[in-house]
Amino acid sequence: MIFGNGSYSVYVNAVGSGGASEGGLLGNGYGGPADPNVTTEAGDFVYNYSQPPTLVTGLTGSGGGNIVNISFTGVEGATWYQVWVGTANAAQTYYYAWRSSTSLVH
């Protein structure tokens, strides 16, 4: 998982053959910190990076058949890239995938 700067809480829902957990802070079966407004309980963490990576450049995309080829110039400090492909005019059909910076062709 990749997160931006901010305070976060971790909640876990246990699921087994009898179904999911019941109860919890919001009655939704998730166990975690007792108060979402307090950021110092067990299950809370804070990310405070000095600066996010810059935007990628040199972006191109082409498709044919069932294959889409996407190319871009990576940026310093990026460890993952989220590749997003959407339909024209901000329609709601989209596809995305996460790719590690070490798994990309350089």
XYZ file of N, CA, C and O in Angstrom:
424
model
N 0.842 -1.181 0.000
C 0.000 0.000 0.000
C 0.884 1.241 0.000
O 1.924 1.265 0.628
N 0.426 2.256 -0.677
C 1.180 3.506 -0.778
C 0.313 4.627 -0.209
O -0.855 4.767 -0.566
N 0.887 5.435 0.664
C 0.147 6.494 1.321
C 0.835 7.835 1.133
O 2.051 7.906 1.025
N 0.049 8.909 1.134
C 0.585 10.256 1.165
C 0.780 10.692 2.604
O 0.461 9.958 3.547
N 1.307 11.893 2.797
C 1.501 12.408 4.143
C 0.176 12.464 4.892
O -0.856 12.798 4.329
N 0.218 12.130 6.178
C -0.988 12.203 6.985
C -0.972 11.215 8.126
O -0.023 10.461 8.306
N -2.036 11.245 8.917
C -2.214 10.333 10.038
C -3.183 9.238 9.632
O -4.215 9.512 9.010
N -2.873 8.003 9.997
C -3.685 6.857 9.596
C -3.936 5.936 10.782
O -3.152 5.884 11.714
N -5.037 5.194 10.702
C -5.351 4.153 11.668
C -5.559 2.851 10.911
O -6.126 2.845 9.819
N -5.116 1.739 11.504
C -5.252 0.426 10.892
C -6.396 -0.316 11.569
O -6.453 -0.394 12.790
N -7.306 -0.840 10.785
C -8.414 -1.659 11.280
C -8.398 -2.978 10.515
O -8.095 -2.998 9.326
N -8.725 -4.074 11.176
C -8.711 -5.396 10.548
C -10.028 -6.099 10.826
O -10.509 -6.111 11.958
N -10.599 -6.675 9.801
C -11.820 -7.466 9.913
C -11.437 -8.922 9.728
O -10.942 -9.303 8.665
N -11.635 -9.753 10.735
C -11.306 -11.174 10.646
C -12.487 -11.925 10.034
O -13.628 -11.753 10.454
N -12.188 -12.760 9.036
C -13.224 -13.520 8.345
C -12.857 -14.993 8.375
O -11.714 -15.368 8.113
N -13.812 -15.841 8.709
C -13.587 -17.282 8.732
C -14.774 -18.023 8.159
O -15.680 -17.418 7.569
N -14.803 -19.331 8.344
C -15.891 -20.139 7.773
C -17.247 -19.765 8.337
O -18.275 -19.963 7.690
N -17.274 -19.183 9.529
C -18.535 -18.764 10.144
C -18.936 -17.352 9.794
O -19.928 -16.837 10.307
N -18.164 -16.685 8.964
C -18.480 -15.309 8.579
C -17.451 -14.331 9.105
O -16.352 -14.711 9.513
N -17.796 -13.059 9.081
C -16.892 -11.990 9.501
C -17.113 -11.646 10.967
O -18.155 -11.964 11.553
N -16.123 -10.962 11.552
C -16.230 -10.486 12.929
C -17.459 -9.603 13.088
O -17.938 -8.997 12.128
N -17.940 -9.492 14.306
C -19.061 -8.607 14.603
C -18.650 -7.651 15.707
O -17.743 -7.931 16.484
N -19.316 -6.531 15.797
C -19.010 -5.551 16.833
C -17.920 -4.610 16.384
O -17.775 -4.308 15.213
N -17.123 -4.123 17.333
C -16.079 -3.166 17.006
C -16.551 -1.738 17.195
O -17.719 -1.474 17.497
N -15.636 -0.803 16.976
C -15.896 0.616 17.228
C -17.157 1.106 16.541
O -17.982 1.784 17.132
N -17.341 0.776 15.285
C -18.494 1.272 14.536
C -19.528 0.192 14.291
O -20.419 0.355 13.459
N -19.412 -0.936 15.002
C -20.347 -2.030 14.815
C -20.199 -2.706 13.469
O -21.126 -3.346 12.995
N -19.033 -2.561 12.836
C -18.842 -3.087 11.490
C -17.900 -4.286 11.432
O -17.494 -4.698 10.346
N -17.527 -4.837 12.576
C -16.677 -6.020 12.581
C -15.200 -5.746 12.453
O -14.420 -6.679 12.338
N -14.791 -4.494 12.473
C -13.367 -4.169 12.346
C -12.786 -3.849 13.711
O -13.332 -3.032 14.453
N -11.652 -4.477 14.052
C -10.946 -4.171 15.281
C -9.824 -3.192 14.997
O -9.146 -3.305 13.978
N -9.628 -2.230 15.869
C -8.565 -1.238 15.675
C -8.546 -0.272 16.841
O -9.069 -0.571 17.918
N -7.965 0.919 16.654
C -7.908 1.919 17.712
C -9.310 2.257 18.225
O -10.292 2.216 17.481
N -9.398 2.598 19.500
C -10.700 2.874 20.118
C -11.283 4.210 19.688
O -12.488 4.379 19.657
N -10.434 5.203 19.365
C -10.921 6.536 19.026
C -10.222 7.030 17.765
O -9.027 7.340 17.790
N -10.946 7.160 16.651
C -10.305 7.596 15.416
C -9.776 9.023 15.460
O -9.014 9.430 14.591
N -10.159 9.794 16.465
C -9.675 11.172 16.589
C -8.345 11.262 17.330
O -7.728 12.325 17.374
N -7.896 10.159 17.923
C -6.616 10.120 18.646
C -5.614 9.395 17.761
O -5.885 8.308 17.276
N -4.453 9.997 17.533
C -3.481 9.411 16.600
C -2.302 8.744 17.302
O -1.273 8.508 16.677
N -2.439 8.436 18.585
C -1.319 7.831 19.312
C -1.647 6.451 19.861
O -0.864 5.888 20.616
N -2.791 5.886 19.484
C -3.150 4.555 19.961
C -2.452 3.481 19.133
O -2.004 3.735 18.011
N -2.411 2.277 19.688
C -1.876 1.154 18.919
C -2.717 0.993 17.655
O -3.939 1.048 17.706
N -2.073 0.834 16.524
C -2.781 0.760 15.251
C -2.784 2.073 14.499
O -3.278 2.149 13.380
N -2.229 3.125 15.090
C -2.121 4.423 14.420
C -0.690 4.631 13.938
O 0.266 4.171 14.565
N -0.548 5.318 12.819
C 0.790 5.696 12.360
C 0.701 6.986 11.568
O -0.369 7.377 11.099
N 1.834 7.672 11.443
C 1.890 8.959 10.749
C 3.004 8.909 9.718
O 4.110 8.441 10.005
N 2.707 9.365 8.503
C 3.734 9.562 7.473
C 3.929 11.055 7.304
O 2.967 11.805 7.174
N 5.175 11.475 7.290
C 5.485 12.883 7.092
C 6.743 12.984 6.240
O 7.815 13.318 6.723
N 6.614 12.668 4.968
C 7.750 12.762 4.055
C 8.009 14.218 3.706
O 7.082 15.026 3.655
N 9.254 14.534 3.435
C 9.600 15.927 3.170
C 9.032 16.427 1.851
O 8.627 17.571 1.738
N 8.993 15.595 0.820
C 8.508 16.057 -0.471
C 8.097 14.865 -1.330
O 8.840 13.889 -1.430
N 6.934 14.923 -1.971
C 6.538 13.839 -2.853
C 7.342 13.889 -4.154
O 7.936 14.921 -4.478
N 7.372 12.801 -4.912
C 8.083 12.817 -6.198
C 7.450 13.819 -7.164
O 6.281 14.152 -7.045
N 8.225 14.265 -8.142
C 7.701 15.155 -9.176
C 6.861 14.346 -10.156
O 6.852 13.111 -10.118
N 6.164 15.034 -11.035
C 5.358 14.365 -12.049
C 6.249 13.653 -13.062
O 7.340 14.123 -13.372
N 5.766 12.530 -13.592
C 6.498 11.866 -14.658
C 6.413 12.717 -15.914
O 5.533 13.562 -16.059
N 7.340 12.509 -16.845
C 7.348 13.239 -18.113
C 7.441 12.240 -19.256
O 7.652 11.045 -19.051
N 7.316 12.734 -20.463
C 7.474 11.900 -21.647
C 6.421 10.822 -21.774
O 6.679 9.750 -22.325
N 5.205 11.086 -21.304
C 4.153 10.074 -21.292
C 3.590 9.844 -22.692
O 3.199 10.779 -23.378
N 3.566 8.584 -23.117
C 2.918 8.196 -24.368
C 2.118 6.930 -24.128
O 2.430 6.146 -23.227
N 1.093 6.740 -24.934
C 0.286 5.534 -24.836
C -0.241 5.147 -26.201
O -0.561 6.001 -27.021
N -0.293 3.862 -26.463
C -0.856 3.375 -27.718
C -1.476 2.016 -27.467
O -1.078 1.292 -26.557
N -2.458 1.681 -28.265
C -3.127 0.410 -28.081
C -3.425 -0.261 -29.400
O -3.532 0.377 -30.433
N -3.546 -1.560 -29.345
C -3.902 -2.352 -30.508
C -4.305 -3.730 -30.040
O -3.577 -4.369 -29.273
N -5.471 -4.195 -30.453
C -5.928 -5.487 -29.960
C -6.204 -5.402 -28.474
O -6.873 -4.500 -28.004
N -5.647 -6.311 -27.714
C -5.831 -6.322 -26.258
C -4.611 -5.824 -25.512
O -4.476 -6.060 -24.318
N -3.701 -5.141 -26.200
C -2.450 -4.697 -25.580
C -2.380 -3.175 -25.568
O -2.685 -2.523 -26.558
N -1.992 -2.626 -24.435
C -1.760 -1.189 -24.313
C -0.295 -0.994 -23.959
O 0.212 -1.608 -23.023
N 0.394 -0.168 -24.711
C 1.795 0.156 -24.438
C 1.871 1.556 -23.868
O 1.395 2.514 -24.491
N 2.452 1.672 -22.682
C 2.579 2.951 -22.002
C 4.052 3.187 -21.716
O 4.752 2.288 -21.250
N 4.508 4.393 -21.997
C 5.909 4.741 -21.763
C 5.974 6.097 -21.079
O 5.179 6.983 -21.368
N 6.921 6.242 -20.151
C 7.127 7.522 -19.484
C 8.526 7.530 -18.880
O 9.149 6.492 -18.717
N 8.994 8.706 -18.545
C 10.282 8.857 -17.881
C 10.043 8.863 -16.378
O 9.280 9.691 -15.870
N 10.674 7.917 -15.685
C 10.521 7.829 -14.237
C 11.125 9.022 -13.525
O 11.863 9.811 -14.121
N 10.802 9.147 -12.255
C 11.284 10.291 -11.480
C 12.012 9.839 -10.226
O 11.743 8.764 -9.682
N 12.924 10.647 -9.773
C 13.697 10.365 -8.565
C 12.781 10.332 -7.357
O 11.872 11.144 -7.216
N 13.001 9.375 -6.490
C 12.242 9.276 -5.255
C 10.981 8.449 -5.361
O 10.336 8.174 -4.359
N 10.597 8.048 -6.577
C 9.394 7.220 -6.737
C 9.757 5.765 -6.503
O 10.744 5.271 -7.041
N 8.974 5.091 -5.689
C 9.178 3.662 -5.480
C 8.078 2.855 -6.154
O 8.255 1.680 -6.430
N 6.935 3.474 -6.400
C 5.816 2.842 -7.097
C 5.201 3.856 -8.043
O 5.277 5.066 -7.829
N 4.559 3.343 -9.088
C 3.789 4.166 -10.016
C 2.393 3.572 -10.121
O 2.241 2.365 -10.238
N 1.370 4.426 -10.071
C 0.013 3.970 -10.319
C -0.326 4.348 -11.756
O -0.404 5.524 -12.103
N -0.518 3.329 -12.594
C -0.829 3.542 -14.001
C -2.348 3.523 -14.148
O -2.995 2.546 -13.783
N -2.908 4.601 -14.680
C -4.352 4.773 -14.777
C -4.725 4.973 -16.239
O -4.121 5.794 -16.923
N -5.699 4.242 -16.714
C -6.203 4.388 -18.078
C -7.697 4.644 -17.986
O -8.433 3.828 -17.421
N -8.143 5.783 -18.504
C -9.556 6.128 -18.432
C -10.118 6.443 -19.805
O -9.384 6.693 -20.755
N -11.430 6.438 -19.901
C -12.079 6.781 -21.154
C -12.127 8.291 -21.321
O -11.955 9.049 -20.370
N -12.381 8.726 -22.533
C -12.356 10.153 -22.856
C -13.464 10.908 -22.123
O -14.469 10.334 -21.702
N -13.262 12.210 -21.982
C -14.255 13.130 -21.420
C -14.642 12.807 -19.988
O -15.776 12.999 -19.578
N -13.685 12.304 -19.212
C -13.869 12.043 -17.779
C -15.011 11.065 -17.502
O -15.672 11.152 -16.478
N -15.268 10.154 -18.409
C -16.268 9.118 -18.160
C -15.778 8.228 -17.020
O -14.601 8.230 -16.675
N -16.645 7.451 -16.451
C -16.300 6.700 -15.255
C -15.739 5.307 -15.510
O -15.587 4.538 -14.592
N -15.464 4.966 -16.758
C -14.838 3.677 -17.040
C -13.332 3.853 -16.944
O -12.767 4.680 -17.642
N -12.684 3.091 -16.079
C -11.240 3.237 -15.928
C -10.617 1.932 -15.464
O -11.290 1.047 -14.959
N -9.325 1.857 -15.665
C -8.534 0.689 -15.278
C -7.242 1.216 -14.671
O -6.689 2.191 -15.156
N -6.749 0.586 -13.625
C -5.475 1.023 -13.071
C -4.733 -0.149 -12.467
O -5.312 -1.177 -12.150
N -3.429 0.040 -12.329
C -2.577 -0.988 -11.727
C -1.390 -0.310 -11.078
O -0.944 0.745 -11.521
N -0.889 -0.909 -10.018
C 0.328 -0.422 -9.363
C 1.514 -1.178 -9.927
O 1.445 -2.386 -10.134
N 2.616 -0.479 -10.171
C 3.847 -1.104 -10.651
C 5.020 -0.585 -9.831
O 5.197 0.620 -9.676
N 5.826 -1.495 -9.339
C 7.029 -1.120 -8.599
C 8.016 -0.462 -9.546
O 8.154 -0.883 -10.696
N 8.733 0.543 -9.065
C 9.730 1.198 -9.913
C 10.832 0.242 -10.327
O 11.453 0.405 -11.360
N 11.071 -0.799 -9.530
C 12.124 -1.767 -9.872
C 11.652 -2.800 -10.888
O 12.465 -3.506 -11.455
N 10.340 -2.891 -11.137
C 9.831 -3.882 -12.088
C 9.648 -3.314 -13.487
O 9.309 -4.040 -14.405
N 9.859 -2.005 -13.673
C 9.648 -1.376 -14.963
C 10.908 -1.466 -15.824
O 12.016 -1.503 -15.323
N 10.702 -1.477 -17.127
C 11.821 -1.456 -18.072
C 12.409 -0.058 -18.059
O 11.694 0.933 -18.183
N 13.726 0.046 -17.900
C 14.370 1.366 -17.847
C 15.128 1.623 -19.129
O 15.665 0.786 -19.736
